Short mmCIF file of C-alpha atoms and ligand atoms in Angstrom, two decimals:
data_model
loop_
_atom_site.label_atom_id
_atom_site.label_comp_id
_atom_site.label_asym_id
_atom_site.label_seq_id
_atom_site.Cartn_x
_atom_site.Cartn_y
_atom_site.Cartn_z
CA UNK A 112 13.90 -11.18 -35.15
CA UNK A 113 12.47 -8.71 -38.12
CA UNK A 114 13.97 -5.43 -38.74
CA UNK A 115 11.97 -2.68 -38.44
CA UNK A 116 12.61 1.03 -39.37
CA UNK A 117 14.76 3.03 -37.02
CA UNK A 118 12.84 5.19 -35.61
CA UNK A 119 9.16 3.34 -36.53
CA UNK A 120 6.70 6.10 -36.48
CA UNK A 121 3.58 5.08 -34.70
CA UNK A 122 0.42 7.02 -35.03
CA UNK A 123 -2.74 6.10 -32.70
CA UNK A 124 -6.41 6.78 -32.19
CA UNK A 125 -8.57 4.90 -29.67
CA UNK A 126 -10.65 2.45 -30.24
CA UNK A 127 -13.85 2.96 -28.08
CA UNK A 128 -14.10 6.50 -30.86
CA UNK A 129 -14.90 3.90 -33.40
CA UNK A 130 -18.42 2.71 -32.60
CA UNK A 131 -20.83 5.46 -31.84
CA UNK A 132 -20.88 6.69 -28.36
CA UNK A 133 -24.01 9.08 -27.88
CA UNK A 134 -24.49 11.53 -30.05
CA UNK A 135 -20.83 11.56 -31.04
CA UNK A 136 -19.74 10.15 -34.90
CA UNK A 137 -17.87 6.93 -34.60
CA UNK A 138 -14.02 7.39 -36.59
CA UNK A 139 -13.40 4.98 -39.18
CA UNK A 140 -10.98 4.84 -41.87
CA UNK A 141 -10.48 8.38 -42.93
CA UNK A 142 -9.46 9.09 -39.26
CA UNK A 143 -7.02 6.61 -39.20
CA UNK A 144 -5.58 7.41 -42.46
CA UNK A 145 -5.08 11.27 -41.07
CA UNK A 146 -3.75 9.98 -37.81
CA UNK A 147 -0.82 8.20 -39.95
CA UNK A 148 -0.53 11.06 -41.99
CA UNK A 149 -0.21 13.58 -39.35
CA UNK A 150 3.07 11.60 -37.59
CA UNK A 151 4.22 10.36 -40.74
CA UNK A 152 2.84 6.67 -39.35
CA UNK A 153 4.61 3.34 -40.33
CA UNK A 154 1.83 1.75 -38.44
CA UNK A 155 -1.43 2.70 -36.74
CA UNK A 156 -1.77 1.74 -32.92
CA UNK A 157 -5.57 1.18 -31.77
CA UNK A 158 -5.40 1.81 -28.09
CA UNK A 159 -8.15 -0.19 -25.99
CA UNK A 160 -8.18 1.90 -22.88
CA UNK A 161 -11.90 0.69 -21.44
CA UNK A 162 -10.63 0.82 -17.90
CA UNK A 163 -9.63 4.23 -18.39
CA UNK A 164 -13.04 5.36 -20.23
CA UNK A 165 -14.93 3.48 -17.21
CA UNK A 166 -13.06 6.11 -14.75
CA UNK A 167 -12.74 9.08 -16.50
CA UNK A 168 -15.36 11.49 -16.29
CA UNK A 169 -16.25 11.73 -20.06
CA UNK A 170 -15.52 8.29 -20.51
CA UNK A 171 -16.58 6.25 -23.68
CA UNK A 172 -18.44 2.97 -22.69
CA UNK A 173 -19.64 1.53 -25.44
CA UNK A 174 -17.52 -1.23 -26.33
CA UNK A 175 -20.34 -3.34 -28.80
CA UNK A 176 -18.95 -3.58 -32.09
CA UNK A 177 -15.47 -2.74 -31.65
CA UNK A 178 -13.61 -5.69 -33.06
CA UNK A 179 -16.29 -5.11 -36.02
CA UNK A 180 -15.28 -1.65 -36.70
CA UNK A 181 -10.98 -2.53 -36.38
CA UNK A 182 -11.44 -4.86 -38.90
CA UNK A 183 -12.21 -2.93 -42.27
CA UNK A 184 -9.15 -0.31 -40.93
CA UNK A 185 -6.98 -3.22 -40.63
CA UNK A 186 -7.49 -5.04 -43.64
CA UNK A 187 -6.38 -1.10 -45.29
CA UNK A 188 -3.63 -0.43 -42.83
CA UNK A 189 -1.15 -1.77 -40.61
CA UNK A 190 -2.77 -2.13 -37.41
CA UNK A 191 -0.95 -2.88 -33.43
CA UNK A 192 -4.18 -3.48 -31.27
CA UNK A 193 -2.89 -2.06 -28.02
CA UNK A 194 -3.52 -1.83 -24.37
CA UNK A 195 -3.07 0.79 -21.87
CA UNK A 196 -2.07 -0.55 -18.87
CA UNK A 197 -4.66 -3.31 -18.54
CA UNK A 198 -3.13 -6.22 -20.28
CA UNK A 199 -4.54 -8.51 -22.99
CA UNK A 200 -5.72 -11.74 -22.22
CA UNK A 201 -5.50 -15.09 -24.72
CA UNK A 202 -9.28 -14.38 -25.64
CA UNK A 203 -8.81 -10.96 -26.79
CA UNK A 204 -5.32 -11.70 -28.28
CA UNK A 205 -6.99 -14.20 -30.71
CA UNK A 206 -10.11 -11.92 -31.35
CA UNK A 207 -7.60 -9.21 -32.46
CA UNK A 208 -6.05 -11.61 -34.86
CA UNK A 209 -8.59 -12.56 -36.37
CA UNK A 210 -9.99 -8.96 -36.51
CA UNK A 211 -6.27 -8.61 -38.73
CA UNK A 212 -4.16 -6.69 -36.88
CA UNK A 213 -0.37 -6.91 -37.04
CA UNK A 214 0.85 -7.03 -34.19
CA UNK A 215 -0.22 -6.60 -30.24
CA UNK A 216 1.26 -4.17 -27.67
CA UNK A 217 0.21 -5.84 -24.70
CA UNK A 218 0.20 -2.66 -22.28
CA UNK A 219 -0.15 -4.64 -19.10
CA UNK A 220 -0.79 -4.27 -15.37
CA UNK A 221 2.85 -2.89 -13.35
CA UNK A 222 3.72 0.54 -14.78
CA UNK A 223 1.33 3.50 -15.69
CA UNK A 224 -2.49 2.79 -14.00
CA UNK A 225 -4.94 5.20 -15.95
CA UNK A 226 -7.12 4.36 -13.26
CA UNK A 227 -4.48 6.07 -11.42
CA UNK A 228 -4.32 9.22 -13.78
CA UNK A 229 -8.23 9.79 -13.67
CA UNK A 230 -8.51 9.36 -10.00
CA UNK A 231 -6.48 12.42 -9.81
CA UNK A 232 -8.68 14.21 -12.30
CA UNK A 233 -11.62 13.32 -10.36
CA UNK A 234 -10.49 14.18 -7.21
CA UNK A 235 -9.14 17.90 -8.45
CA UNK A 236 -12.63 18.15 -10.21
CA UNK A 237 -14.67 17.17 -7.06
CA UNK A 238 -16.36 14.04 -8.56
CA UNK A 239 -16.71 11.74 -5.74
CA UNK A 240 -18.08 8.64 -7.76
CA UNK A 241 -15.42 8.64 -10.73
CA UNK A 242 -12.57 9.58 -7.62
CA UNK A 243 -13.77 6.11 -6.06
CA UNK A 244 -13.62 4.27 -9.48
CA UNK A 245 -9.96 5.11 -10.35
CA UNK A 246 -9.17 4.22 -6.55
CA UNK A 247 -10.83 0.94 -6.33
CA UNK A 248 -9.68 -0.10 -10.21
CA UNK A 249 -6.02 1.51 -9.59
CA UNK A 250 -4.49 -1.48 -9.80
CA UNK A 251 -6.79 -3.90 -12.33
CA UNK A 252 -5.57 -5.89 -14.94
CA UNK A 253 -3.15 -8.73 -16.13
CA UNK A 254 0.33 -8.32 -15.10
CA UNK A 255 2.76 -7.56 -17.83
CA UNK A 256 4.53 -10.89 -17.93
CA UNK A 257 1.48 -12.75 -17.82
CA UNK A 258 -0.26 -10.80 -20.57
CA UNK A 259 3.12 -11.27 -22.45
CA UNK A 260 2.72 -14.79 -22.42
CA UNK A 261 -1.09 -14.85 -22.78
CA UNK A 262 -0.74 -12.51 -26.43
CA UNK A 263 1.53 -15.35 -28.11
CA UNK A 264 -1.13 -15.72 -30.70
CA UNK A 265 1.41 -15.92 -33.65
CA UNK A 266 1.68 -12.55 -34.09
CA UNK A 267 4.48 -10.11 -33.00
CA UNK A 268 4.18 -8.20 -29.78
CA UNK A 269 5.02 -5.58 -28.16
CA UNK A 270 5.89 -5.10 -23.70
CA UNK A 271 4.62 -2.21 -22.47
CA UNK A 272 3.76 -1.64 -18.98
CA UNK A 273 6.35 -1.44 -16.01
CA UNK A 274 8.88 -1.93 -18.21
CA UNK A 275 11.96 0.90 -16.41
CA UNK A 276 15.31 -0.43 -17.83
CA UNK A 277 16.96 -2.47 -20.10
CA UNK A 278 16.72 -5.47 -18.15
CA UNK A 279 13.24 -5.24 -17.74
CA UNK A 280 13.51 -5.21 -21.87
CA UNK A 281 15.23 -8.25 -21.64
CA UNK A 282 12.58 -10.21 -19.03
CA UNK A 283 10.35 -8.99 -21.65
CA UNK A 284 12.06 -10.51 -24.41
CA UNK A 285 12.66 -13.74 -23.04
CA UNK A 286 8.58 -14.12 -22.61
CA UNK A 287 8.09 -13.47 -26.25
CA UNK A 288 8.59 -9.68 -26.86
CA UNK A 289 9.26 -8.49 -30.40
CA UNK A 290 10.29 -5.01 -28.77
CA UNK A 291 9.93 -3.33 -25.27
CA UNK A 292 8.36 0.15 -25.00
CA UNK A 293 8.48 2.93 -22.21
CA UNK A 294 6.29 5.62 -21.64
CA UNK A 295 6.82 7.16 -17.84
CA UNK A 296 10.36 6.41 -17.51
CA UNK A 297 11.35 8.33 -20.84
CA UNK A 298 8.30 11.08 -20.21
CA UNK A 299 10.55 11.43 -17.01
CA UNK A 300 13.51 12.49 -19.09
CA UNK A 301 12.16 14.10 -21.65
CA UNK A 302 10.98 16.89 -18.82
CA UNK A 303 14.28 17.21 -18.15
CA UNK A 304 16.18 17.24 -21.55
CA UNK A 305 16.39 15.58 -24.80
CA UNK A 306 20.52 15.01 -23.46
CA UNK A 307 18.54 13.04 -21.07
CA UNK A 308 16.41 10.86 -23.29
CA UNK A 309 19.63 9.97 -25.48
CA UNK A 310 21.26 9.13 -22.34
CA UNK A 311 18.50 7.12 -20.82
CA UNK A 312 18.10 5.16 -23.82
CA UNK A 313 21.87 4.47 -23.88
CA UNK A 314 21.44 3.00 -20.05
CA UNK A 315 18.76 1.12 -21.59
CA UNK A 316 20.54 -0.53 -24.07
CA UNK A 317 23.94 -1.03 -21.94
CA UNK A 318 21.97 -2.98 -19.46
CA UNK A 319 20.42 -5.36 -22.29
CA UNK A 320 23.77 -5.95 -23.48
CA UNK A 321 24.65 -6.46 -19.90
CA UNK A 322 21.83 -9.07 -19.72
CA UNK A 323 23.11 -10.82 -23.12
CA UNK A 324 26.79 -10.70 -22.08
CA UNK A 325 25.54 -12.31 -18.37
CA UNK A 326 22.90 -14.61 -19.73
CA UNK A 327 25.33 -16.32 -22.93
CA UNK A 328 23.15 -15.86 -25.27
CA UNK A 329 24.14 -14.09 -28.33
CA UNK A 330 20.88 -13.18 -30.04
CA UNK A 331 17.22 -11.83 -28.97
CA UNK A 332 16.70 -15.21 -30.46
CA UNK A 333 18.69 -17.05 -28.30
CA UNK A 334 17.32 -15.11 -25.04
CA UNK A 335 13.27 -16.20 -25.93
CA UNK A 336 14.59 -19.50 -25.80
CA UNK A 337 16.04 -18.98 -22.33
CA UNK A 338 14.47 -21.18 -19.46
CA UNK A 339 12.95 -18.83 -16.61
CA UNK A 340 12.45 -18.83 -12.97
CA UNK A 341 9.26 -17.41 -12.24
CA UNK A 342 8.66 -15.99 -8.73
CA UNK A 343 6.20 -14.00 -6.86
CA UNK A 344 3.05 -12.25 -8.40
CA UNK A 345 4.16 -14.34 -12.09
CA UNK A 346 4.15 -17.10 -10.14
CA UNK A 347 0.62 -17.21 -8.33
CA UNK A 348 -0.97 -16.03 -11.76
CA UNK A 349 0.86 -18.42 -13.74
CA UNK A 350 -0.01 -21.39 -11.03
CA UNK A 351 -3.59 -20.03 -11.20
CA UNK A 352 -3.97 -19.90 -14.89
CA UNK A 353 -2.13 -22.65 -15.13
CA UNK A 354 0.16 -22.13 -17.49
CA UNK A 355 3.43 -22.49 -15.53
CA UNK A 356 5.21 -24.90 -18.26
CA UNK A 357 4.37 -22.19 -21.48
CA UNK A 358 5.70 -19.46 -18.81
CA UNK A 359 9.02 -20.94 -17.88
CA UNK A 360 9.51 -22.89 -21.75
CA UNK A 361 7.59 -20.38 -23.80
CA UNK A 362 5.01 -21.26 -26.12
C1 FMN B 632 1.37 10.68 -20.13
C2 FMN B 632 1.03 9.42 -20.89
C3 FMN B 632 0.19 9.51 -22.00
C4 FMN B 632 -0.16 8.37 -22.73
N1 FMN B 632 -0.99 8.50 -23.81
C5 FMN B 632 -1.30 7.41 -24.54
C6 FMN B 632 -2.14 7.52 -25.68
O1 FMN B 632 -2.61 8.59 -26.05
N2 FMN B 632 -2.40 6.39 -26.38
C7 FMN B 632 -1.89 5.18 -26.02
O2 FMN B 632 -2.15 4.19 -26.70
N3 FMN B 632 -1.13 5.04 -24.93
C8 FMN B 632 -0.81 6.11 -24.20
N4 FMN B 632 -0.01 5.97 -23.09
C9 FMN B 632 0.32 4.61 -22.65
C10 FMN B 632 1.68 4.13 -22.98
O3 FMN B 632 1.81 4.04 -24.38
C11 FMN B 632 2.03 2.78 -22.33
O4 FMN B 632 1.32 1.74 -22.96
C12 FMN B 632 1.74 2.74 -20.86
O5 FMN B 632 1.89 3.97 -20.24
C13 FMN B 632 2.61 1.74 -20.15
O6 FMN B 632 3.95 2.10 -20.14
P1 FMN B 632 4.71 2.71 -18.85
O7 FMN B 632 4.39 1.83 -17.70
O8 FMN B 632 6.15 2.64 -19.27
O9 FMN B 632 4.24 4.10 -18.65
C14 FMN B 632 0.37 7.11 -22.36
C15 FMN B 632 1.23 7.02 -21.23
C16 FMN B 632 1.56 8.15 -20.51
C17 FMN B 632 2.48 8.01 -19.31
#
């Protein structure tokens, strides 16, 4: 496993703003280069968030010349092509490395739905169409596991999506996970403290070590080689797609 900067500042812009959508000026490098600068970025996340832009209200549609216009920002900056509750698929993960990005955060199908988010929107704002969109795509998208596997393109990545404790971390580990990430579960206690982050995150990382004590295996290292049982919703996608034998053995 590399070693990364404790905390690794992560600064992000989207990237359906970087092809022109209407009248509005696609961002390009400049843009990203003021996102790092603003967070003090190690890296610069591009979040593809189409399902989200296909509900919302104002959504950006555009999506022609996207992979196009990441390229030149990351061949100038470290780039993590990212999704945002959707999952990646093997297709896209190997379009987004050859497009040069760093790494992949695979933000798959199981936690936050921003489908979800903007049917709420819609609904409080009276806009019947756009409240029907976020109900009927609520729940679209590659589960995280799956998507996990499917991004093993030979570049790190990153679980996001679903994942609530530190054995979740783990699961996500053992498919191939350079690092886990949580967005709702530590939004939850961050509205209640900043005691209650710390503490959270120590949870988090008792119940990893739980998993590693439990497991046998005394390195990250050691638990991506782990054989897995696959069961339920991993299982029918896995049996569908079938790629059972890269699930349970990895890549
Ligand atoms: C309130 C909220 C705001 C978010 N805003 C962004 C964002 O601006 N850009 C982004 O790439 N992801 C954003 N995310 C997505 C998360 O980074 C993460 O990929 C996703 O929510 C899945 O994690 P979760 O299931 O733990 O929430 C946001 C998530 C939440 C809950």
């Amino acid at each position: 496993m590399k070693k990364h900067k404790v905390p690794l500042m992560i600064a992000n812009i989207g990237a359906p703003q970087l092809v022109p959508q209407g009248e509005k000026k696609p961002l390009g490098i400049e843009e990203a280069r003021r996102a790092m600068a603003m967070v003090g970025g190690d890296i610069l996340a591009i979040h593809l968030n189409y399902t989200q832009e296909v509900v919302q209200p104002e959504g950006d549609r555009r999506a022609r010349g996207v992979l196009a216009a990441i390229k030149p920002i990351a061949a100038e900056l470290p780039v993590l092509a990212k999704e945002t509750g959707a999952g990646i698929s093997r297709t896209v993960a190997l379009s987004l490395k050859e497009a040069g990005v760093k790494g992949i955060d695979i933000g798959g199908l199981g936690g936050t739905s921003f489908s979800a988010v903007e049917f709420y929107r819609a609904q409080k704002e009276g806009m019947e169409l756009k409240e029907r969109l976020g109900r009927v795509f609520w729940e679209w998208g590659i589960p995280s596991p799956i998507a996990l596997r499917l991004s093993q393109v030979g570049l790190p990545v990153v679980a996001t999506g679903g994942v609530r404790n530190g054995l979740d971390a783990a699961k996500a580990v053992s498919l191939g996970a350079a690092a886990a990430g949580m967005a709702s579960q530590m939004l939850k206690a961050a509205e209640v403290s900043a005691e209650a982050v710390a503490q959270e995150l120590e949870a988090v990382i008792a119940e990893f070590k739980a998993v590693m004590f439990l497991t046998g295996c005394r390195s990250a290292d050691e638990l991506a080689r782990a054989e897995l049982v696959l069961t339920g919703m991993t299982m029918e996608w896995a049996t569908s797609l079938g790629i059972l034998g890269e699930m349970r053995h990895g890549a």
